[in-house]
């Protein structure tokens, strides 16, 4: 299953990657066994797929390499907890139903429908730091994923789990027939091979219809985009400022600051002279000083803010600039972005509201201060007000900073406010050349499919790209290279309607439905346990 995610992206493995886990589920004889099954699965999924967490701890946090490995191990104990939760709840359901003689239709419903839905519901509700699900890997099946404008991404995980479950049933039935299995716990609950074959056929038919509908939808969207009459020219500056240089500049080392500012200034001058964009975009925290737009004269006198540098550059190039930086209010710092137009007009500012745990705050209550004392590189940022919209030349921009792009509701709120496009600025330089930049981009790209709005993504060291309304990534830059992304988006004119998807109107209603399945399954088991306890006590 790790190999199905970026940067490997062997997405076909997702249809059979859970078979060993499911065999273990049907073989378990106690809660202790099934707990080990779920725990080892989640731990190794993290250790093999999220190794960049150790990299961040050592390179960004300044911790010794052995401590970085310990941090990774600790994260593996809760990062993908849905594996353990599913193993325990599914085992409880199987043990409950194994006490009774049940007929084939109910067996098929339980094993091939209810258990896959249970996994999706637990996966949907568990608050992951990076909310990936198996459905994301189907990005490689581009026509099919167009259905997420109705279903959301988690709905794609359901047929994946059905395939894995049906193949597991076929394999176990074949082994039982050849008397290769001894002591299997729940053989009485295995549906007939014909039921598993029907389940696989239904998934194949569903995917076939989804593919055909998606291909037709892509043609419709391409035709719609060709009617859009408002051009919007922009330049993304990917300066390739690495984490060492950024840390040095943010901590006030003048040579590093001069290099960072000089690089952005020179690249901005170059793109304006060559391309003449309507907007120049710098990524997250590109400007290493506090920015106040002259509202805090004392900070400018002391040197912690140098607002005139920005406004002088904007006035010189005579082009609006959107840039990531820091702001402050009532003693609290904020990860922020500003939109400044020539000569020195502040169009708007945005403050990040969804913060990265253990990167921008420590979610440990009274222990937070202790952790920040040990690892001073962890920031303690304030939270912004949530989604906002900034308007430039009749174009309504929905800004978001880094991590916020992977949460559908944040983008959905921006579109509710009337955004024509989403603008995501990101700094992935902390994560090195591992899988994180690719995973981060994959999780973000689905917003454009769900909401049918383009997204401009500006990153410090890559991957900068434009995700169009079909979800396709266009004009993408490479990792760790200095690059310009100069492009023109065509947006609806004021008199042209904007697409309003089912997902935009109703949110992830399908994901919530799977969540209810999980809730009802747990409630059922809990009520049965209480009833039996009372019965035993007389």
Coordinates of C-alpha atoms in Angstrom, one line a residue:
X1 CA 0.0 0.0 0.0
X2 CA 3.0 2.3 0.6
X3 CA 4.0 1.8 -3.0
X4 CA 0.7 3.0 -4.3
X5 CA 1.3 6.6 -2.9
X6 CA 3.8 9.1 -4.3
X7 CA 6.5 9.2 -5.3
X8 CA 6.2 5.5 -6.3
X9 CA 2.6 5.8 -7.5
X10 CA 2.2 2.1 -8.5
X11 CA -1.5 2.7 -8.0
X12 CA -2.7 -0.7 -9.4
X13 CA -1.3 -2.4 -6.2
X14 CA -4.1 -0.7 -4.2
X15 CA -6.6 -3.3 -5.4
X16 CA -4.7 -6.1 -3.7
X17 CA -2.3 -4.5 -1.2
X18 CA -4.6 -5.1 1.8
X19 CA -5.0 -8.9 1.2
X20 CA -2.3 -9.9 3.8
X21 CA -3.9 -7.7 6.4
X22 CA -7.4 -9.1 5.7
X23 CA -6.1 -12.7 5.9
X24 CA -4.6 -11.8 9.3
X25 CA -8.0 -10.4 10.3
X26 CA -9.8 -13.7 9.4
X27 CA -7.1 -15.7 11.1
X28 CA -7.0 -13.8 14.5
X29 CA -8.3 -15.7 17.5
X30 CA -8.2 -13.0 20.1
X31 CA -8.3 -9.2 20.6
X32 CA -4.6 -9.4 21.5
X33 CA -3.8 -11.0 18.1
X34 CA -5.9 -8.6 16.1
X35 CA -4.5 -5.6 18.0
X36 CA -1.0 -6.7 17.1
X37 CA -2.2 -7.0 13.5
X38 CA -3.6 -3.4 13.4
X39 CA -0.7 -1.9 15.3
X40 CA 2.1 -3.5 13.2
X41 CA 0.3 -2.4 10.0
X42 CA 0.0 1.2 11.1
X43 CA 3.5 1.4 12.4
X44 CA 5.2 -0.1 9.3
X45 CA 2.9 2.0 7.0
X46 CA 4.3 5.1 8.6
X47 CA 7.9 3.9 8.9
X48 CA 8.0 2.9 5.2
X49 CA 5.9 5.8 3.8
X50 CA 6.6 8.8 6.1
X51 CA 10.4 8.6 6.6
X52 CA 10.6 12.3 5.8
X53 CA 9.3 13.1 9.3
X54 CA 12.7 11.9 10.7
X55 CA 14.4 14.2 8.1
X56 CA 12.4 17.2 9.3
X57 CA 13.1 16.5 13.0
X58 CA 16.9 16.4 12.3
X59 CA 17.2 19.2 9.7
X60 CA 14.5 21.6 10.8
X61 CA 14.3 20.7 14.5
X62 CA 18.1 20.4 14.9
X63 CA 17.7 17.1 16.8
X64 CA 20.3 14.3 16.7
X65 CA 19.6 11.6 14.0
X66 CA 18.7 9.0 16.6
X67 CA 16.1 11.4 18.2
X68 CA 14.7 11.9 14.7
X69 CA 14.2 8.2 14.3
X70 CA 12.5 8.1 17.7
X71 CA 10.2 11.0 16.6
X72 CA 9.3 9.0 13.5
X73 CA 8.5 5.9 15.6
X74 CA 6.4 7.9 18.0
X75 CA 4.4 9.4 15.1
X76 CA 3.9 5.8 13.8
X77 CA 1.9 5.0 17.0
X78 CA -0.9 7.4 16.0
X79 CA -0.4 8.7 12.5
X80 CA -2.6 6.0 10.7
X81 CA -4.6 4.7 13.7
X82 CA -7.5 3.7 11.4
X83 CA -5.8 0.4 10.8
X84 CA -5.8 -0.6 14.4
X85 CA -9.4 0.7 15.0
X86 CA -10.7 -1.2 11.9
X87 CA -8.9 -4.4 13.0
X88 CA -10.5 -4.2 16.5
X89 CA -14.1 -3.2 15.4
X90 CA -14.1 -5.7 12.5
X91 CA -12.9 -8.5 14.7
X92 CA -15.7 -7.7 17.2
X93 CA -18.3 -7.8 14.5
X94 CA -17.0 -11.0 13.0
X95 CA -16.9 -12.7 16.4
X96 CA -20.4 -11.5 17.1
X97 CA -21.9 -12.8 13.9
X98 CA -19.9 -16.1 14.0
X99 CA -22.0 -17.1 17.0
X100 CA -25.0 -17.5 14.8
X101 CA -26.0 -19.3 11.6
X102 CA -26.4 -16.7 9.0
X103 CA -27.4 -17.1 5.4
X104 CA -25.4 -16.3 2.3
X105 CA -26.9 -12.9 1.4
X106 CA -26.1 -11.7 4.9
X107 CA -22.6 -13.1 4.8
X108 CA -22.0 -11.3 1.5
X109 CA -23.4 -8.1 2.9
X110 CA -21.3 -8.3 6.1
X111 CA -18.0 -9.2 4.5
X112 CA -18.1 -7.6 1.1
X113 CA -20.1 -4.4 1.9
X114 CA -20.2 -3.6 5.7
X115 CA -16.6 -4.2 6.5
X116 CA -15.3 -2.1 3.6
X117 CA -17.7 0.6 4.6
X118 CA -16.5 0.4 8.2
X119 CA -12.9 0.9 7.1
X120 CA -13.8 4.0 5.0
X121 CA -15.9 5.5 7.9
X122 CA -13.1 5.1 10.4
X123 CA -10.6 6.4 7.9
X124 CA -12.8 9.4 7.2
X125 CA -13.3 10.3 10.9
X126 CA -9.8 9.7 12.3
X127 CA -8.1 13.1 12.5
X128 CA -4.9 12.4 10.6
X129 CA -2.1 15.0 10.4
X130 CA -2.0 14.3 6.7
X131 CA -5.5 13.1 5.7
X132 CA -4.6 10.6 3.0
X133 CA -6.9 7.8 1.9
X134 CA -6.5 5.0 -0.6
X135 CA -8.8 6.8 -3.0
X136 CA -6.1 9.4 -3.6
X137 CA -3.9 7.0 -5.4
X138 CA -6.5 6.7 -8.2
X139 CA -5.3 10.1 -9.5
X140 CA -3.5 7.9 -11.9
X141 CA -6.8 6.8 -13.4
X142 CA -7.6 10.4 -14.5
X143 CA -11.1 10.0 -16.1
X144 CA -12.4 8.0 -13.1
X145 CA -11.4 10.5 -10.4
X146 CA -13.7 13.1 -12.0
X147 CA -16.5 11.6 -10.0
X148 CA -15.2 13.2 -6.8
X149 CA -17.1 16.4 -7.7
X150 CA -20.0 14.3 -6.5
X151 CA -18.6 11.7 -4.2
X152 CA -15.5 13.1 -2.5
X153 CA -12.2 11.2 -2.4
X154 CA -13.1 8.8 0.5
X155 CA -15.9 7.2 -1.7
X156 CA -13.1 5.9 -4.0
X157 CA -11.6 4.0 -1.0
X158 CA -14.8 1.9 -0.7
X159 CA -14.5 0.0 -4.0
X160 CA -10.8 -0.4 -3.4
X161 CA -11.6 -2.2 -0.1
X162 CA -14.3 -4.2 -1.7
X163 CA -11.8 -5.5 -4.3
X164 CA -9.3 -6.4 -1.6
X165 CA -12.0 -8.1 0.5
X166 CA -13.4 -10.1 -2.5
X167 CA -10.0 -11.3 -3.6
X168 CA -9.2 -12.3 0.0
X169 CA -12.4 -14.3 0.1
X170 CA -11.5 -16.1 -3.2
X171 CA -8.0 -16.8 -2.0
X172 CA -9.2 -18.2 1.4
X173 CA -11.9 -20.3 -0.3
X174 CA -9.4 -21.8 -2.7
X175 CA -7.0 -22.6 0.2
X176 CA -9.9 -24.2 2.2
X177 CA -10.9 -26.3 -0.7
X178 CA -7.3 -27.6 -1.0
X179 CA -7.2 -28.1 2.8
X180 CA -4.3 -25.7 3.1
X181 CA -5.8 -23.8 6.1
X182 CA -6.1 -25.0 9.6
X183 CA -7.7 -23.2 12.5
X184 CA -9.0 -20.2 10.5
X185 CA -11.3 -18.3 12.9
X186 CA -14.1 -17.1 10.7
X187 CA -14.4 -19.6 7.8
X188 CA -18.2 -19.9 8.6
X189 CA -18.6 -16.3 7.6
X190 CA -16.8 -16.4 4.3
X191 CA -19.3 -15.8 1.4
X192 CA -19.4 -18.2 -1.5
X193 CA -16.8 -17.6 -4.3
X194 CA -19.8 -16.6 -6.6
X195 CA -20.7 -13.7 -4.2
X196 CA -17.1 -12.5 -4.2
X197 CA -17.0 -12.7 -8.0
X198 CA -20.3 -10.7 -8.2
X199 CA -18.7 -8.0 -6.0
X200 CA -15.7 -7.8 -8.2
X201 CA -17.9 -7.6 -11.3
X202 CA -20.0 -4.8 -9.7
X203 CA -16.9 -2.8 -8.9
X204 CA -15.6 -3.3 -12.4
X205 CA -18.9 -2.2 -13.9
X206 CA -19.0 0.8 -11.5
X207 CA -15.4 1.8 -12.5
X208 CA -16.3 1.3 -16.2
X209 CA -19.3 3.7 -15.9
X210 CA -17.2 6.1 -13.9
X211 CA -14.5 6.0 -16.5
X212 CA -16.9 6.7 -19.3
X213 CA -18.7 9.4 -17.4
X214 CA -15.4 11.0 -16.5
X215 CA -14.1 11.0 -20.1
X216 CA -17.3 12.7 -21.1
X217 CA -17.0 15.2 -18.3
X218 CA -13.5 16.0 -19.2
X219 CA -14.6 16.9 -22.7
X220 CA -17.4 19.1 -21.3
X221 CA -14.9 20.9 -19.0
X222 CA -12.4 21.5 -21.8
X223 CA -15.2 23.0 -23.9
X224 CA -16.4 25.1 -21.0
X225 CA -12.9 26.4 -20.3
X226 CA -12.5 27.5 -23.9
X227 CA -15.5 29.9 -23.4
X228 CA -13.9 31.7 -20.5
X229 CA -13.2 35.2 -21.6
X230 CA -11.2 36.8 -18.8
X231 CA -7.4 36.2 -19.1
X232 CA -5.3 36.3 -15.9
X233 CA -1.5 36.4 -16.4
X234 CA 0.7 35.5 -13.5
X235 CA 4.3 34.6 -12.6
X236 CA 5.3 32.2 -9.8
X237 CA 8.8 32.7 -8.5
X238 CA 10.4 29.4 -7.4
X239 CA 13.7 30.8 -6.0
X240 CA 14.9 27.4 -4.7
X241 CA 15.8 28.8 -1.3
X242 CA 16.7 25.8 0.8
X243 CA 15.9 25.2 4.4
X244 CA 19.4 26.1 5.7
X245 CA 19.3 29.5 3.9
X246 CA 15.7 30.1 5.1
X247 CA 16.5 29.3 8.7
X248 CA 19.5 31.6 8.6
X249 CA 17.5 34.4 7.0
X250 CA 14.6 34.0 9.5
X251 CA 17.0 34.1 12.4
X252 CA 18.5 37.4 11.2
X253 CA 21.8 36.5 9.5
X254 CA 22.4 39.4 7.2
X255 CA 24.3 37.6 4.4
X256 CA 21.5 35.0 4.1
X257 CA 18.8 37.7 4.2
X258 CA 20.6 39.7 1.5
X259 CA 20.8 36.5 -0.7
X260 CA 17.2 35.6 -0.2
X261 CA 15.9 39.2 -0.9
X262 CA 18.3 39.6 -3.8
X263 CA 17.2 36.4 -5.5
X264 CA 13.5 37.3 -5.3
X265 CA 14.1 40.8 -6.4
X266 CA 16.2 39.8 -9.4
X267 CA 13.8 37.1 -10.5
X268 CA 10.8 39.4 -10.1
X269 CA 12.5 42.0 -12.3
X270 CA 13.3 39.4 -14.9
X271 CA 9.8 37.9 -15.2
X272 CA 8.1 41.4 -15.3
X273 CA 10.4 42.5 -18.1
X274 CA 9.9 39.3 -20.1
X275 CA 6.3 38.3 -19.4
X276 CA 4.5 41.4 -18.0
X277 CA 2.2 39.5 -15.6
X278 CA -0.9 40.8 -13.9
X279 CA 0.5 39.4 -10.6
X280 CA 3.8 38.1 -9.3
X281 CA 3.6 35.4 -6.7
X282 CA 6.2 34.5 -4.1
X283 CA 5.8 31.3 -1.9
X284 CA 5.2 30.8 1.8
X285 CA 7.5 32.9 4.1
X286 CA 9.5 34.0 1.1
X287 CA 10.0 37.5 2.7
X288 CA 11.9 36.8 5.9
X289 CA 11.0 39.9 7.8
X290 CA 7.9 40.9 9.6
X291 CA 5.6 42.9 7.3
X292 CA 3.3 45.6 8.6
X293 CA 2.7 47.8 5.6
X294 CA 3.8 50.8 7.7
X295 CA 1.2 50.1 10.4
X296 CA 4.0 49.4 12.9
X297 CA 6.6 52.2 12.6
X298 CA 8.5 51.1 15.6
X299 CA 9.2 47.6 14.1
X300 CA 10.5 49.4 11.0
X301 CA 12.8 51.6 13.0
X302 CA 14.2 48.6 14.9
X303 CA 14.7 46.6 11.7
X304 CA 12.4 43.6 12.4
X305 CA 10.2 45.0 9.6
X306 CA 11.4 46.6 6.5
X307 CA 8.2 47.4 4.7
X308 CA 9.8 50.0 2.3
X309 CA 11.9 47.3 0.7
X310 CA 8.7 45.6 -0.6
X311 CA 6.8 48.7 -1.6
X312 CA 9.9 50.1 -3.4
X313 CA 10.2 46.8 -5.4
X314 CA 6.4 46.8 -6.2
X315 CA 6.6 50.4 -7.3
X316 CA 9.7 49.8 -9.4
X317 CA 8.3 46.8 -11.4
X318 CA 4.8 48.4 -11.4
X319 CA 3.2 45.0 -10.8
X320 CA 1.1 43.7 -7.9
X321 CA 2.9 41.2 -5.7
X322 CA 1.4 38.4 -3.5
X323 CA 4.0 37.1 -1.1
X324 CA 4.3 34.9 2.0
X325 CA 5.7 36.5 5.1
X326 CA 5.0 37.1 8.8
X327 CA 2.7 39.5 10.6
X328 CA 2.1 40.3 14.2
X329 CA -0.9 41.3 16.3
X330 CA -1.1 41.7 20.1
X331 CA 2.1 39.9 20.8
X332 CA 1.3 37.0 18.5
X333 CA 3.1 36.1 15.2
X334 CA 1.1 34.8 12.2
X335 CA 2.1 32.9 9.1
X336 CA 0.7 35.4 6.6
X337 CA 0.4 36.6 3.0
X338 CA 0.0 40.1 1.7
X339 CA -1.2 41.4 -1.7
X340 CA 0.4 44.8 -2.5
X341 CA -0.2 46.8 -5.6
X342 CA 1.8 49.7 -7.0
X343 CA 2.9 52.2 -5.9
X344 CA 2.2 51.0 -2.3
X345 CA -1.4 50.0 -1.9
X346 CA -2.3 47.2 0.4
X347 CA -5.0 45.2 -1.4
X348 CA -5.4 42.7 1.4
X349 CA -3.7 40.3 3.8
X350 CA -4.4 36.7 4.8
X351 CA -3.4 34.8 7.9
X352 CA -3.1 31.0 8.1
X353 CA -5.8 29.4 10.2
X354 CA -5.0 25.7 9.9
X355 CA -1.7 25.2 11.5
X356 CA 0.7 22.2 11.2
X357 CA 1.0 20.4 14.6
X358 CA 4.6 20.3 15.9
X359 CA 5.7 22.7 13.1
X360 CA 3.6 25.8 13.8
X361 CA 2.2 24.9 17.3
X362 CA 2.5 22.2 19.8
X363 CA -0.9 20.5 20.6
X364 CA 0.1 19.3 24.1
X365 CA -1.6 21.8 26.3
X366 CA 0.5 22.6 29.4
X367 CA 3.4 20.5 28.0
X368 CA 3.7 22.7 24.9
X369 CA 6.1 25.2 26.6
X370 CA 8.4 22.3 27.6
X371 CA 8.5 20.9 24.0
X372 CA 9.2 24.4 22.5
X373 CA 12.0 24.9 25.0
X374 CA 13.6 21.7 23.9
X375 CA 13.0 22.3 20.2
X376 CA 13.0 26.2 19.8
X377 CA 12.5 25.9 16.0
X378 CA 8.9 25.0 16.5
X379 CA 6.9 28.2 16.1
X380 CA 3.9 29.3 18.2
X381 CA 1.8 31.0 15.6
X382 CA -1.6 32.5 16.1
X383 CA -4.6 31.4 14.0
X384 CA -6.2 33.5 11.3
X385 CA -10.0 33.9 10.8
X386 CA -10.4 31.2 8.2
X387 CA -11.0 31.4 4.5
X388 CA -11.0 34.8 2.9
X389 CA -11.1 36.3 -0.6
X390 CA -8.9 39.0 -2.1
X391 CA -9.8 40.9 -5.2
X392 CA -7.4 42.1 -7.9
X393 CA -8.5 43.6 -11.2
X394 CA -11.9 41.9 -11.0
X395 CA -10.3 38.5 -10.2
X396 CA -11.4 37.1 -6.8
X397 CA -8.5 35.0 -5.3
X398 CA -9.0 32.5 -2.5
X399 CA -5.6 32.4 -0.7
X400 CA -4.4 29.5 1.4
X401 CA -1.0 28.7 2.9
X402 CA 0.6 25.3 2.6
X403 CA -1.1 22.7 4.8
X404 CA -4.6 24.4 4.4
X405 CA -4.8 23.1 0.8
X406 CA -5.2 19.5 1.8
X407 CA -8.5 20.2 3.7
X408 CA -11.5 20.3 1.4
X409 CA -13.7 22.5 3.6
X410 CA -11.2 25.3 3.7
X411 CA -11.2 25.6 -0.1
X412 CA -14.9 25.1 -0.2
X413 CA -15.4 28.1 2.1
X414 CA -13.3 30.2 -0.2
X415 CA -15.5 29.2 -3.2
X416 CA -18.6 30.1 -1.1
X417 CA -17.1 33.6 -0.7
X418 CA -16.9 33.9 -4.5
X419 CA -13.3 32.9 -5.3
X420 CA -12.5 32.5 -9.0
X421 CA -9.4 30.6 -8.3
X422 CA -7.4 29.2 -5.3
X423 CA -3.9 30.4 -4.7
X424 CA -1.8 28.1 -2.5
X425 CA 1.6 29.2 -1.3
X426 CA 3.8 26.5 0.2
X427 CA 7.3 25.8 1.6
X428 CA 8.2 22.1 1.4
X429 CA 11.9 22.7 1.6
X430 CA 12.0 21.3 5.1
X431 CA 11.1 17.8 3.8
X432 CA 14.0 17.2 1.5
X433 CA 13.8 15.1 -1.7
X434 CA 11.6 12.4 -0.2
X435 CA 8.0 11.6 -0.9
X436 CA 6.4 14.5 1.1
X437 CA 6.4 17.1 -1.7
X438 CA 4.7 14.7 -4.0
X439 CA 2.2 13.5 -1.4
X440 CA 1.4 17.1 -0.4
X441 CA 0.7 18.0 -4.0
X442 CA -1.5 14.9 -4.6
X443 CA -3.7 15.6 -1.6
X444 CA -4.0 19.3 -2.7
X445 CA -4.8 18.7 -6.4
X446 CA -8.2 17.1 -5.6
X447 CA -9.6 20.5 -4.5
X448 CA -9.8 21.6 -8.1
X449 CA -11.8 18.5 -9.1
X450 CA -14.2 18.8 -6.2
X451 CA -14.9 22.5 -6.7
X452 CA -14.0 23.0 -10.4
X453 CA -11.8 26.0 -9.7
X454 CA -8.2 26.3 -10.9
X455 CA -5.4 26.4 -8.3
X456 CA -2.1 28.2 -8.6
X457 CA 0.5 26.5 -6.4
X458 CA 3.7 28.5 -5.6
X459 CA 6.4 26.7 -3.7
X460 CA 9.8 27.6 -2.4
X461 CA 11.7 24.6 -3.8
X462 CA 9.0 22.8 -5.9
X463 CA 6.7 21.5 -7.0
X464 CA 5.0 24.7 -8.3
X465 CA 2.2 24.0 -10.7
X466 CA -1.3 25.0 -11.9
X467 CA -4.1 22.6 -11.3
X468 CA -6.8 23.3 -13.8
X469 CA -10.6 22.6 -13.3
X470 CA -10.1 19.0 -14.5
X471 CA -7.5 18.4 -11.8
X472 CA -4.6 18.2 -14.3
X473 CA -1.3 19.6 -13.2
X474 CA 0.0 21.9 -15.8
X475 CA 3.3 23.8 -16.3
X476 CA 4.8 22.0 -13.3
X477 CA 8.4 22.8 -12.1
X478 CA 10.9 20.3 -10.8
X479 CA 12.0 19.8 -7.2
X480 CA 15.0 21.9 -6.0
X481 CA 15.5 24.0 -9.1
X482 CA 15.3 27.8 -9.6
X483 CA 12.4 28.3 -12.0
X484 CA 9.7 30.6 -13.3
X485 CA 6.1 29.5 -13.8
X486 CA 4.7 32.0 -16.3
X487 CA 1.2 31.2 -17.5
X488 CA -2.2 32.6 -18.4
X489 CA -5.4 31.3 -16.8
X490 CA -8.7 32.0 -18.5
X491 CA -11.5 32.7 -16.0
X492 CA -15.2 33.3 -16.4
X493 CA -16.1 36.8 -17.3
X494 CA -18.5 38.6 -14.9
X495 CA -21.5 37.7 -17.1
X496 CA -20.5 34.0 -17.4
X497 CA -21.7 31.4 -14.9
X498 CA -19.3 29.6 -12.7
X499 CA -19.6 25.8 -12.2
X500 CA -21.3 24.8 -8.9
X501 CA -20.6 21.2 -8.2
X502 CA -22.6 18.8 -6.0
X503 CA -19.6 18.8 -3.7
X504 CA -19.6 22.6 -3.5
X505 CA -23.2 22.6 -2.5
X506 CA -23.3 19.7 -0.1
X507 CA -19.7 19.0 1.0
X508 CA -18.5 15.4 1.5
X509 CA -21.9 13.9 2.1
X510 CA -20.7 10.5 1.0
X511 CA -17.8 10.5 3.4
X512 CA -20.2 11.4 6.2
X513 CA -22.5 8.5 5.2
X514 CA -19.6 6.1 5.6
X515 CA -18.8 7.8 8.9
X516 CA -22.3 7.0 10.1
X517 CA -21.8 3.3 9.2
X518 CA -18.7 3.3 11.5
X519 CA -20.6 5.0 14.2
X520 CA -23.6 2.7 14.1
X521 CA -21.3 -0.4 14.0
X522 CA -19.5 0.8 17.2
X523 CA -22.8 1.7 18.8
X524 CA -24.2 -1.7 18.0
X525 CA -21.3 -3.5 19.5
X526 CA -21.4 -1.2 22.6
X527 CA -25.1 -1.8 23.2
X528 CA -24.7 -5.5 22.8
X529 CA -21.8 -5.5 25.3
X530 CA -23.9 -3.5 27.9
X531 CA -26.9 -5.8 27.4
X532 CA -24.9 -8.9 28.0
X533 CA -23.1 -7.5 31.0
X534 CA -26.5 -6.6 32.6
X535 CA -27.8 -10.0 31.7
X536 CA -24.9 -11.8 33.4
X537 CA -25.3 -9.6 36.5
X538 CA -29.0 -10.7 36.8

